Amino acid sequence: MGRAAEFLRAHRPTTRRLAQLYCALLYNAHLKGFPEGSIYTGAAKAVCVPGLNCYSCPGAVGACPLGAMQNALASAGTRSGAYVFGILMLFGVMLGRTVCGWLCPVGLFQELLHRIPTPKLQKSRITRGLSLVKYLILALFAVALPLWYALKEGVPVPAFCKYICPAGTFEGAAALLSSPRNDGLFAMLGTLFTRKWVILSVIVLSCVFCWRAFCRFVCPLGAIYSLFSSLAVIGVRVDESKCTRCGACVRACGMDVKRVGDRECIHCGECMSHCAEGAISIKCGRITLRGAEGARGADRAPEKGKGKRAGRIVRGILTAFLLFAVLWFNVLSPGGVEEASAPARSWESSAPVGSDEGMQPADFTVSLVGGGAFHLADARGRVTVINLWATWCGPCVEELPVFSDFQTAHPDACVLAIHSPDIIVEEDVVAFTEKNSALNVLFAMGEGAKEAYAAVGGGLILPQTAVLNARGEVVYNQPGRMTAKQLEELYERAKTETGP
Amino acid sequence: MRPKQERIFYLLQALLCILVCLSLAAGAVGIYARGTGEGGEGDGREEIYTREKAAAALILPGALAVLLFLHSLLKPLIAPGSVPRVGKRERISRPPEAVRPFGGRTGAVRAVLIALGAGLIVYGIADGSMRDVLVKAIHICTECIGLG
């Protein structure tokens, strides 16, 4: 027992490791999302967490600041995005890259990977030079591309999330695909997924051999926070009166720092134990949060009674908060956006009511943009294509011309695009339809949209397309993009088949 | 660069920022003027939409320009000689003296940025950009997870 206790004491996690684990659990407190294969849709998701955490992760209870920033830029021209920039500014000024060292789950993951015993790549001038690549990625993928696509093409493209981010591939895709409830998502796998999976694999391997490779060379969020390195309230500070400029701290640091506290410093505080003079500490303004360790002489002040008690109180509050968060997001939370129950059908049919293939969606009436209404029952006798979309969904916007061309080629069919009813901003949809008035598609939104979504089983994944045959039976109903060829095949099938 | 040259450089930078702000404001006013000029009769929606669009077009780049402007204004306040230069014979691994980039005015700069950040958040909540974050976050981003 004594040896076990000694072993545990020698290998207990550090405060920083506990903080990282705490944040990883807090950011992903919606634990029931993992077995259910669904994401949290509550109001808490309007709040950005400080670290990198994909909001498509089944456990995520907050928004990713980097994803939110790209989406804010993607809506340039219609909205200011001030909220996200304000949040980034506050995080930057208050915490700076302390977020990277203490509060980011991706950082934790990288450090754990690095513990795998292999030869390790040492830092050098080359790695210091490579650390500038993340600023390039920030400028190009996180800022320029979303802005360009938004202003020139009118399509929202969160380029870093779409092409590079490993958090989305791992936390989002892997977690969602592992649930049997999301088997339909496998139909959406393609080149993009393969590319992202390769990038994830490369990053994971790199982190094994190179300490925090993603943080040092790729992460745009770290690049943003590094801009505030000289201003951050909380961080590692050097006492100039004690510092002998021996360089031990810089040599011991795994990041590509030139001095403690520069733009590459993640304020992990690991250098504190290497400073013989005890010149390094973690401060919040002028308050010392963590004093110097390993100092020569008697500079290592024992923790006083008041400080110890304050520490216990803080730990107790944080633990209680985490437990409450887990309880709230898994049990008590009223949930998110309301899901309307499908109304009863208004016409007789032999197929059961439902949204799966072979079933008949319940009748609905939905308002059209520009006036009028669409009644599903009136579309009987025609092949009906129902597309669920949103203005903020890049793939949705990109595929609308396919439906327009289809409608033009087949005037006997009926193509209806229903905008997502979740917290809709009608002016945005009206503006979009006016700007794209050449699209030969019926656009619907507002009244009746919730019932329409419920009728075709519309959920959290957009775009989604349902094809109904002339009797109103579902021939196809899947999330994911449609190609012209797929639409043609489904049209032919709907005209001839009665459904499975 | 000598301190006097530094001041001139940063003042020029500040002037450029002012010019950028003015041209952005002119652009936004131009959008609004064009929009009201092309507005349809009997439908007040065009005017609201165009005004909002013009305001939104101004806010984001305007905020960035203001930040740049503040940065340029604060730089000349650095006391001469407070930024040490590492000598040629000193090894790179030796950390230079601690840099105080704002010459002791760090607290004031922090306060300004915190106030600005808080102000942007409040404006963003009123403007609807917080709602945009929520709308995007409560849907599965198929692009982000490599499926779209």
Short mmCIF file of N, CA, C and O in Angstrom, two decimals, chain A residues 39 41-43 45-46 55-56 63 71 73 77-87 89-90 93-94 125 156 158 161-162 168 172-173 176 185 188-189 192-193 196 230-233 237 240 245 247 337 392 395 420 422-423 425 430-431 434 460-462, chain B residues 43 45-46 48-49 52-57 59-60 67 90-102 106 109-110 113-118 120-121 123-125 127-148:
data_model
loop_
_atom_site.label_atom_id
_atom_site.label_comp_id
_atom_site.label_asym_id
_atom_site.label_seq_id
_atom_site.Cartn_x
_atom_site.Cartn_y
_atom_site.Cartn_z
N ILE A 39 -25.38 15.97 -31.81
CA ILE A 39 -24.66 17.08 -31.19
C ILE A 39 -25.60 17.86 -30.26
O ILE A 39 -26.82 17.76 -30.37
N THR A 41 -27.55 21.03 -28.99
CA THR A 41 -28.13 22.14 -29.74
C THR A 41 -28.66 23.23 -28.81
O THR A 41 -29.51 24.02 -29.20
N GLY A 42 -28.15 23.27 -27.59
CA GLY A 42 -28.63 24.27 -26.65
C GLY A 42 -28.01 25.64 -26.85
O GLY A 42 -27.10 25.83 -27.65
N ALA A 43 -28.52 26.60 -26.09
CA ALA A 43 -28.09 28.00 -26.23
C ALA A 43 -26.65 28.22 -25.81
O ALA A 43 -26.03 29.21 -26.20
N LYS A 45 -24.19 26.96 -26.87
CA LYS A 45 -23.30 26.90 -28.04
C LYS A 45 -23.09 28.28 -28.66
O LYS A 45 -22.30 28.40 -29.59
N ALA A 46 -23.77 29.28 -28.16
CA ALA A 46 -23.50 30.63 -28.65
C ALA A 46 -22.23 31.18 -28.03
O ALA A 46 -21.70 32.19 -28.49
N TYR A 55 -17.16 22.32 -32.97
CA TYR A 55 -18.54 22.31 -32.46
C TYR A 55 -19.40 21.24 -33.12
O TYR A 55 -20.56 21.08 -32.79
N SER A 56 -18.83 20.49 -34.06
CA SER A 56 -19.54 19.33 -34.60
C SER A 56 -19.21 18.06 -33.82
O SER A 56 -19.67 16.98 -34.18
N ALA A 63 -18.98 26.87 -28.80
CA ALA A 63 -18.54 27.03 -30.19
C ALA A 63 -17.03 27.16 -30.26
O ALA A 63 -16.39 27.61 -29.32
N ASN A 71 -16.70 31.72 -39.94
CA ASN A 71 -18.10 31.91 -40.34
C ASN A 71 -18.49 33.38 -40.28
O ASN A 71 -19.30 33.84 -41.09
N LEU A 73 -16.44 35.85 -40.91
CA LEU A 73 -15.86 36.42 -42.13
C LEU A 73 -16.65 35.98 -43.35
O LEU A 73 -16.80 36.74 -44.31
N GLY A 77 -20.40 41.41 -45.33
CA GLY A 77 -21.32 42.02 -46.28
C GLY A 77 -22.75 41.99 -45.77
O GLY A 77 -23.57 42.81 -46.16
N THR A 78 -23.06 41.03 -44.88
CA THR A 78 -24.41 41.01 -44.31
C THR A 78 -24.38 41.22 -42.80
O THR A 78 -25.32 41.72 -42.22
N ARG A 79 -23.30 40.80 -42.17
CA ARG A 79 -23.22 40.96 -40.71
C ARG A 79 -21.79 41.31 -40.34
O ARG A 79 -20.85 40.98 -41.05
N SER A 80 -21.62 41.99 -39.20
CA SER A 80 -20.30 42.49 -38.84
C SER A 80 -19.39 41.43 -38.24
O SER A 80 -18.19 41.54 -38.35
N GLY A 81 -19.91 40.42 -37.59
CA GLY A 81 -19.05 39.46 -36.91
C GLY A 81 -18.38 40.03 -35.69
O GLY A 81 -17.38 39.49 -35.21
N ALA A 82 -18.90 41.14 -35.15
CA ALA A 82 -18.26 41.82 -34.04
C ALA A 82 -18.17 40.93 -32.80
O ALA A 82 -17.20 41.01 -32.04
N TYR A 83 -19.17 40.10 -32.60
CA TYR A 83 -19.21 39.25 -31.40
C TYR A 83 -17.98 38.36 -31.31
O TYR A 83 -17.31 38.29 -30.28
N VAL A 84 -17.67 37.69 -32.40
CA VAL A 84 -16.53 36.76 -32.39
C VAL A 84 -15.22 37.51 -32.20
O VAL A 84 -14.34 37.08 -31.45
N PHE A 85 -15.09 38.64 -32.88
CA PHE A 85 -13.84 39.40 -32.75
C PHE A 85 -13.68 39.95 -31.34
O PHE A 85 -12.57 40.00 -30.80
N GLY A 86 -14.80 40.35 -30.72
CA GLY A 86 -14.73 40.79 -29.34
C GLY A 86 -14.28 39.68 -28.41
O GLY A 86 -13.45 39.88 -27.52
N ILE A 87 -14.82 38.48 -28.63
CA ILE A 87 -14.45 37.33 -27.80
C ILE A 87 -12.97 37.00 -27.97
O ILE A 87 -12.24 36.76 -27.00
N MET A 89 -10.63 38.97 -28.87
CA MET A 89 -9.83 40.04 -28.28
C MET A 89 -9.76 39.86 -26.77
O MET A 89 -8.69 39.99 -26.16
N LEU A 90 -10.88 39.55 -26.15
CA LEU A 90 -10.89 39.37 -24.69
C LEU A 90 -10.02 38.20 -24.27
O LEU A 90 -9.24 38.30 -23.33
N VAL A 93 -6.32 39.24 -24.74
CA VAL A 93 -5.78 40.18 -23.77
C VAL A 93 -5.71 39.53 -22.38
O VAL A 93 -4.77 39.73 -21.65
N MET A 94 -6.71 38.77 -22.03
CA MET A 94 -6.72 38.18 -20.68
C MET A 94 -5.76 37.00 -20.57
O MET A 94 -5.06 36.85 -19.59
N ARG A 125 16.88 26.29 -35.74
CA ARG A 125 16.50 27.50 -36.47
C ARG A 125 15.46 27.17 -37.54
O ARG A 125 14.63 28.00 -37.90
N PRO A 156 -20.48 30.67 -48.28
CA PRO A 156 -19.68 30.61 -47.05
C PRO A 156 -18.71 29.43 -47.08
O PRO A 156 -19.15 28.30 -47.24
N PRO A 158 -15.65 28.05 -44.73
CA PRO A 158 -14.66 28.11 -43.63
C PRO A 158 -13.45 27.28 -44.01
O PRO A 158 -13.35 26.10 -43.72
N CYS A 161 -11.25 25.10 -41.51
CA CYS A 161 -12.04 23.98 -41.02
C CYS A 161 -12.24 22.95 -42.12
O CYS A 161 -12.18 21.75 -41.89
N LYS A 162 -12.48 23.44 -43.32
CA LYS A 162 -12.84 22.53 -44.41
C LYS A 162 -11.63 21.74 -44.91
O LYS A 162 -11.75 20.55 -45.18
N GLY A 168 -11.78 18.80 -36.39
CA GLY A 168 -13.06 18.46 -37.01
C GLY A 168 -13.09 17.01 -37.47
O GLY A 168 -14.06 16.30 -37.30
N GLY A 172 -15.18 15.44 -34.73
CA GLY A 172 -16.47 15.47 -35.42
C GLY A 172 -16.74 14.18 -36.18
O GLY A 172 -17.58 13.38 -35.82
N ALA A 173 -15.95 13.98 -37.23
CA ALA A 173 -16.23 12.87 -38.13
C ALA A 173 -16.09 11.52 -37.43
O ALA A 173 -16.99 10.68 -37.46
N LEU A 176 -18.81 10.99 -34.82
CA LEU A 176 -20.15 10.82 -35.37
C LEU A 176 -20.27 9.51 -36.14
O LEU A 176 -21.26 8.79 -36.04
N LEU A 185 -24.25 8.65 -42.95
CA LEU A 185 -23.18 9.61 -43.26
C LEU A 185 -22.08 8.98 -44.11
O LEU A 185 -21.33 9.67 -44.78
N MET A 188 -21.64 9.92 -47.59
CA MET A 188 -21.12 11.24 -47.92
C MET A 188 -19.59 11.27 -47.97
O MET A 188 -19.01 12.30 -48.27
N LEU A 189 -18.98 10.15 -47.66
CA LEU A 189 -17.51 10.15 -47.67
C LEU A 189 -17.00 10.31 -49.10
O LEU A 189 -17.56 9.74 -50.03
N LEU A 192 -12.69 14.74 -50.13
CA LEU A 192 -12.40 15.68 -49.04
C LEU A 192 -12.09 14.94 -47.75
O LEU A 192 -11.14 15.26 -47.03
N PHE A 193 -12.89 13.93 -47.46
CA PHE A 193 -12.68 13.17 -46.23
C PHE A 193 -11.35 12.45 -46.26
O PHE A 193 -10.62 12.44 -45.26
N LYS A 196 -8.60 14.99 -45.64
CA LYS A 196 -8.55 15.43 -44.24
C LYS A 196 -8.03 14.32 -43.34
O LYS A 196 -7.35 14.59 -42.34
N SER A 230 2.57 40.11 -25.67
CA SER A 230 3.17 41.11 -24.79
C SER A 230 2.12 41.82 -23.93
O SER A 230 2.47 42.64 -23.08
N LEU A 231 0.84 41.50 -24.17
CA LEU A 231 -0.22 42.21 -23.45
C LEU A 231 -0.97 41.34 -22.45
O LEU A 231 -1.62 41.86 -21.56
N ALA A 232 -0.90 40.04 -22.63
CA ALA A 232 -1.77 39.15 -21.86
C ALA A 232 -1.62 39.37 -20.36
O ALA A 232 -0.52 39.51 -19.83
N VAL A 233 -2.76 39.38 -19.68
CA VAL A 233 -2.77 39.62 -18.23
C VAL A 233 -2.15 38.43 -17.50
O VAL A 233 -1.36 38.59 -16.56
N ARG A 237 6.16 35.21 -16.35
CA ARG A 237 6.95 36.44 -16.30
C ARG A 237 8.34 36.15 -15.75
O ARG A 237 8.50 35.29 -14.89
N GLU A 240 13.43 40.36 -13.80
CA GLU A 240 14.70 40.81 -14.38
C GLU A 240 15.80 40.98 -13.33
O GLU A 240 16.98 40.85 -13.64
N ARG A 245 20.41 35.65 -17.35
CA ARG A 245 20.47 35.46 -18.80
C ARG A 245 21.36 34.29 -19.18
O ARG A 245 22.15 34.36 -20.12
N GLY A 247 20.08 31.45 -20.19
CA GLY A 247 19.45 30.78 -21.32
C GLY A 247 18.96 29.37 -21.02
O GLY A 247 18.52 28.67 -21.92
N VAL A 337 -33.00 23.49 -30.13
CA VAL A 337 -34.04 23.97 -31.01
C VAL A 337 -35.22 23.01 -30.98
O VAL A 337 -35.05 21.81 -30.97
N TRP A 392 -26.22 29.90 -44.74
CA TRP A 392 -24.90 29.84 -44.12
C TRP A 392 -24.20 28.50 -44.37
O TRP A 392 -23.10 28.25 -43.87
N PRO A 395 -21.99 24.05 -48.77
CA PRO A 395 -22.37 23.02 -49.75
C PRO A 395 -23.81 23.21 -50.25
O PRO A 395 -24.10 22.92 -51.41
N SER A 420 -33.66 26.27 -43.56
CA SER A 420 -33.68 25.78 -42.17
C SER A 420 -34.49 26.71 -41.29
O SER A 420 -34.31 27.94 -41.33
N ASP A 422 -34.33 26.97 -38.10
CA ASP A 422 -33.66 27.28 -36.84
C ASP A 422 -33.16 28.71 -36.82
O ASP A 422 -32.26 29.06 -37.56
N ILE A 423 -33.75 29.52 -35.97
CA ILE A 423 -33.30 30.89 -35.73
C ILE A 423 -33.02 31.59 -37.07
O ILE A 423 -31.94 32.09 -37.34
N VAL A 425 -32.99 34.20 -40.12
CA VAL A 425 -33.01 35.64 -40.35
C VAL A 425 -33.59 35.83 -41.74
O VAL A 425 -32.93 35.58 -42.75
N VAL A 430 -34.20 36.40 -48.02
CA VAL A 430 -34.79 37.25 -49.08
C VAL A 430 -33.68 37.85 -49.94
O VAL A 430 -33.75 37.85 -51.16
N ALA A 431 -32.63 38.35 -49.26
CA ALA A 431 -31.52 38.95 -50.00
C ALA A 431 -30.85 37.93 -50.90
O ALA A 431 -30.50 38.21 -52.05
N GLU A 434 -33.09 37.17 -53.88
CA GLU A 434 -33.10 38.29 -54.83
C GLU A 434 -31.80 38.35 -55.63
O GLU A 434 -31.79 38.61 -56.83
N LEU A 460 -30.02 17.80 -38.26
CA LEU A 460 -28.96 18.76 -38.03
C LEU A 460 -27.97 18.84 -39.16
O LEU A 460 -27.04 19.65 -39.13
N ILE A 461 -28.12 17.96 -40.16
CA ILE A 461 -27.13 17.93 -41.23
C ILE A 461 -27.75 18.52 -42.50
O ILE A 461 -28.79 18.07 -42.96
N LEU A 462 -27.06 19.50 -43.01
CA LEU A 462 -27.50 20.10 -44.27
C LEU A 462 -26.34 20.04 -45.27
O LEU A 462 -25.18 20.13 -44.87
N ASP B 43 -41.76 49.72 -51.27
CA ASP B 43 -41.21 48.63 -50.47
C ASP B 43 -40.05 49.18 -49.67
O ASP B 43 -38.99 49.46 -50.21
N ARG B 45 -38.16 47.80 -47.70
CA ARG B 45 -37.16 46.80 -47.30
C ARG B 45 -35.79 47.11 -47.87
O ARG B 45 -34.78 46.87 -47.24
N GLU B 46 -35.75 47.66 -49.10
CA GLU B 46 -34.45 47.90 -49.75
C GLU B 46 -33.63 48.87 -48.91
O GLU B 46 -32.44 48.71 -48.75
N ILE B 48 -33.75 49.52 -45.69
CA ILE B 48 -33.26 48.92 -44.44
C ILE B 48 -32.10 47.97 -44.75
O ILE B 48 -31.08 47.98 -44.10
N TYR B 49 -32.32 47.16 -45.76
CA TYR B 49 -31.31 46.18 -46.12
C TYR B 49 -30.01 46.88 -46.52
O TYR B 49 -28.93 46.52 -46.11
N GLU B 52 -28.26 48.49 -43.51
CA GLU B 52 -27.61 47.48 -42.67
C GLU B 52 -26.35 46.97 -43.32
O GLU B 52 -25.32 46.79 -42.68
N LYS B 53 -26.45 46.78 -44.63
CA LYS B 53 -25.31 46.24 -45.35
C LYS B 53 -24.15 47.24 -45.30
O LYS B 53 -23.00 46.87 -45.12
N ALA B 54 -24.49 48.51 -45.47
CA ALA B 54 -23.45 49.53 -45.43
C ALA B 54 -22.81 49.59 -44.05
O ALA B 54 -21.59 49.70 -43.92
N ALA B 55 -23.64 49.53 -43.01
CA ALA B 55 -23.10 49.58 -41.66
C ALA B 55 -22.22 48.36 -41.39
O ALA B 55 -21.14 48.47 -40.83
N ALA B 56 -22.68 47.21 -41.82
CA ALA B 56 -21.89 45.98 -41.61
C ALA B 56 -20.59 46.05 -42.39
O ALA B 56 -19.55 45.61 -41.92
N ALA B 57 -20.64 46.59 -43.60
CA ALA B 57 -19.43 46.68 -44.41
C ALA B 57 -18.42 47.61 -43.75
O ALA B 57 -17.22 47.45 -43.94
N ILE B 59 -18.26 48.30 -40.29
CA ILE B 59 -17.88 47.95 -38.92
C ILE B 59 -16.61 47.08 -38.87
O ILE B 59 -15.66 47.39 -38.16
N LEU B 60 -16.63 46.00 -39.64
CA LEU B 60 -15.50 45.06 -39.53
C LEU B 60 -14.18 45.69 -39.98
O LEU B 60 -13.24 45.75 -39.21
N LEU B 67 -7.98 49.60 -34.75
CA LEU B 67 -6.94 48.88 -33.99
C LEU B 67 -5.55 49.25 -34.49
O LEU B 67 -4.64 49.51 -33.72
N GLU B 90 26.61 38.54 -28.97
CA GLU B 90 25.81 37.79 -28.01
C GLU B 90 25.19 36.59 -28.68
O GLU B 90 24.74 36.66 -29.81
N ARG B 91 25.17 35.45 -27.98
CA ARG B 91 24.59 34.25 -28.55
C ARG B 91 23.07 34.39 -28.59
O ARG B 91 22.47 34.98 -27.73
N ILE B 92 22.49 33.76 -29.58
CA ILE B 92 21.04 33.85 -29.73
C ILE B 92 20.33 33.17 -28.56
O ILE B 92 19.27 33.57 -28.14
N SER B 93 20.98 32.13 -27.98
CA SER B 93 20.29 31.40 -26.92
C SER B 93 20.18 32.21 -25.66
O SER B 93 19.38 31.92 -24.79
N ARG B 94 20.98 33.29 -25.56
CA ARG B 94 20.90 34.07 -24.33
C ARG B 94 19.71 35.01 -24.43
O ARG B 94 19.61 35.77 -25.39
N PRO B 95 18.81 34.96 -23.51
CA PRO B 95 17.64 35.82 -23.64
C PRO B 95 18.02 37.28 -23.45
O PRO B 95 18.80 37.61 -22.57
N PRO B 96 17.51 38.17 -24.30
CA PRO B 96 17.82 39.59 -24.14
C PRO B 96 17.09 40.13 -22.92
O PRO B 96 16.29 39.43 -22.30
N GLU B 97 17.34 41.38 -22.61
CA GLU B 97 16.64 41.98 -21.49
C GLU B 97 15.14 41.99 -21.77
O GLU B 97 14.72 42.04 -22.91
N ALA B 98 14.42 41.96 -20.71
CA ALA B 98 12.97 41.94 -20.88
C ALA B 98 12.52 43.20 -21.62
O ALA B 98 12.96 44.30 -21.33
N VAL B 99 11.63 42.99 -22.56
CA VAL B 99 11.16 44.10 -23.39
C VAL B 99 9.87 44.65 -22.80
O VAL B 99 9.00 43.89 -22.40
N ARG B 100 9.78 45.94 -22.69
CA ARG B 100 8.54 46.55 -22.23
C ARG B 100 8.00 47.37 -23.40
O ARG B 100 8.28 48.55 -23.53
N PRO B 101 7.27 46.72 -24.30
CA PRO B 101 6.92 47.38 -25.55
C PRO B 101 6.06 48.61 -25.39
O PRO B 101 5.99 49.43 -26.27
N PHE B 102 5.38 48.74 -24.31
CA PHE B 102 4.52 49.90 -24.18
C PHE B 102 5.02 50.88 -23.13
O PHE B 102 4.29 51.75 -22.69
N THR B 106 1.38 49.49 -20.37
CA THR B 106 0.73 48.22 -20.71
C THR B 106 -0.67 48.16 -20.12
O THR B 106 -1.61 47.73 -20.79
N VAL B 109 -3.16 50.13 -22.18
CA VAL B 109 -3.45 49.47 -23.46
C VAL B 109 -4.37 48.28 -23.23
O VAL B 109 -5.33 48.06 -23.96
N ARG B 110 -4.08 47.52 -22.17
CA ARG B 110 -4.94 46.37 -21.84
C ARG B 110 -6.37 46.84 -21.58
O ARG B 110 -7.33 46.23 -22.06
N LEU B 113 -8.14 47.69 -24.76
CA LEU B 113 -8.50 46.52 -25.56
C LEU B 113 -9.60 45.70 -24.89
O LEU B 113 -10.47 45.16 -25.57
N ILE B 114 -9.57 45.61 -23.57
CA ILE B 114 -10.63 44.89 -22.88
C ILE B 114 -11.96 45.60 -23.09
O ILE B 114 -12.99 44.99 -23.37
N ALA B 115 -11.93 46.93 -22.97
CA ALA B 115 -13.16 47.70 -23.18
C ALA B 115 -13.65 47.54 -24.62
O ALA B 115 -14.85 47.37 -24.88
N LEU B 116 -12.70 47.56 -25.54
CA LEU B 116 -13.06 47.40 -26.96
C LEU B 116 -13.65 46.02 -27.21
O LEU B 116 -14.68 45.87 -27.89
N GLY B 117 -13.02 45.01 -26.62
CA GLY B 117 -13.53 43.65 -26.77
C GLY B 117 -14.93 43.51 -26.21
O GLY B 117 -15.83 42.95 -26.85
N ALA B 118 -15.13 44.06 -25.01
CA ALA B 118 -16.46 43.99 -24.39
C ALA B 118 -17.48 44.74 -25.24
O ALA B 118 -18.61 44.29 -25.44
N LEU B 120 -17.37 45.25 -28.46
CA LEU B 120 -17.65 44.47 -29.67
C LEU B 120 -18.61 43.32 -29.36
O LEU B 120 -19.50 43.01 -30.16
N ILE B 121 -18.44 42.70 -28.21
CA ILE B 121 -19.33 41.59 -27.85
C ILE B 121 -20.76 42.11 -27.69
O ILE B 121 -21.72 41.51 -28.20
N TYR B 123 -22.05 44.82 -28.94
CA TYR B 123 -22.56 45.19 -30.26
C TYR B 123 -22.94 43.95 -31.06
O TYR B 123 -23.95 43.92 -31.76
N GLY B 124 -22.10 42.94 -30.96
CA GLY B 124 -22.36 41.71 -31.70
C GLY B 124 -23.64 41.02 -31.26
O GLY B 124 -24.37 40.47 -32.08
N ILE B 125 -23.92 41.07 -29.96
CA ILE B 125 -25.17 40.47 -29.47
C ILE B 125 -26.36 41.24 -30.04
O ILE B 125 -27.35 40.66 -30.50
N ASP B 127 -26.34 43.10 -32.72
CA ASP B 127 -26.30 43.06 -34.19
C ASP B 127 -26.79 41.72 -34.74
O ASP B 127 -27.24 41.63 -35.87
N GLY B 128 -26.71 40.69 -33.92
CA GLY B 128 -27.15 39.38 -34.38
C GLY B 128 -26.03 38.43 -34.71
O GLY B 128 -26.26 37.29 -35.13
N SER B 129 -24.77 38.86 -34.55
CA SER B 129 -23.68 37.95 -34.91
C SER B 129 -23.52 36.83 -33.87
O SER B 129 -23.01 35.76 -34.19
N MET B 130 -23.99 37.05 -32.64
CA MET B 130 -23.98 35.96 -31.66
C MET B 130 -24.99 34.89 -32.09
O MET B 130 -24.74 33.69 -31.96
N ARG B 131 -26.11 35.34 -32.61
CA ARG B 131 -27.12 34.40 -33.10
C ARG B 131 -26.56 33.59 -34.26
O ARG B 131 -26.82 32.40 -34.39
N ASP B 132 -25.75 34.21 -35.11
CA ASP B 132 -25.12 33.50 -36.23
C ASP B 132 -24.22 32.39 -35.71
O ASP B 132 -24.17 31.30 -36.28
N VAL B 133 -23.46 32.69 -34.66
CA VAL B 133 -22.57 31.67 -34.07
C VAL B 133 -23.40 30.49 -33.60
O VAL B 133 -23.06 29.34 -33.85
N LEU B 134 -24.52 30.79 -32.93
CA LEU B 134 -25.37 29.71 -32.40
C LEU B 134 -25.95 28.88 -33.53
O LEU B 134 -25.93 27.65 -33.48
N VAL B 135 -26.46 29.55 -34.56
CA VAL B 135 -27.08 28.84 -35.68
C VAL B 135 -26.09 27.88 -36.31
O VAL B 135 -26.40 26.72 -36.62
N LYS B 136 -24.88 28.33 -36.52
CA LYS B 136 -23.88 27.48 -37.14
C LYS B 136 -23.46 26.35 -36.21
O LYS B 136 -23.25 25.23 -36.63
N ALA B 137 -23.35 26.67 -34.93
CA ALA B 137 -22.82 25.68 -33.97
C ALA B 137 -23.81 24.55 -33.69
O ALA B 137 -23.40 23.45 -33.31
N ILE B 138 -25.12 24.81 -33.84
CA ILE B 138 -26.09 23.75 -33.52
C ILE B 138 -26.40 22.86 -34.71
O ILE B 138 -27.31 22.03 -34.65
N HIS B 139 -25.68 23.07 -35.80
CA HIS B 139 -25.82 22.16 -36.94
C HIS B 139 -24.49 21.49 -37.20
O HIS B 139 -23.44 22.06 -36.97
N ILE B 140 -24.55 20.28 -37.71
CA ILE B 140 -23.32 19.56 -38.01
C ILE B 140 -22.71 20.19 -39.26
O ILE B 140 -23.35 20.22 -40.32
N CYS B 141 -21.51 20.68 -39.12
CA CYS B 141 -20.83 21.31 -40.25
C CYS B 141 -20.18 20.19 -41.07
O CYS B 141 -19.10 19.71 -40.73
N THR B 142 -20.86 19.79 -42.12
CA THR B 142 -20.37 18.65 -42.90
C THR B 142 -19.03 18.97 -43.55
O THR B 142 -18.18 18.10 -43.72
N GLU B 143 -18.81 20.24 -43.89
CA GLU B 143 -17.51 20.60 -44.48
C GLU B 143 -16.40 20.42 -43.45
O GLU B 143 -15.33 19.92 -43.75
N CYS B 144 -16.69 20.84 -42.20
CA CYS B 144 -15.66 20.82 -41.16
C CYS B 144 -15.22 19.40 -40.84
O CYS B 144 -14.08 19.17 -40.45
N ILE B 145 -16.14 18.46 -40.97
CA ILE B 145 -15.79 17.09 -40.60
C ILE B 145 -15.44 16.27 -41.83
O ILE B 145 -15.29 15.06 -41.75
N GLY B 146 -15.32 16.93 -42.96
CA GLY B 146 -14.84 16.28 -44.17
C GLY B 146 -15.88 15.52 -44.95
O GLY B 146 -15.55 14.69 -45.79
N LEU B 147 -17.15 15.80 -44.67
CA LEU B 147 -18.19 15.05 -45.36
C LEU B 147 -18.90 15.87 -46.44
O LEU B 147 -19.72 15.35 -47.15
N GLY B 148 -18.62 17.14 -46.52
CA GLY B 148 -19.37 17.97 -47.47
C GLY B 148 -18.49 18.79 -48.40
O GLY B 148 -17.33 18.87 -48.21
#
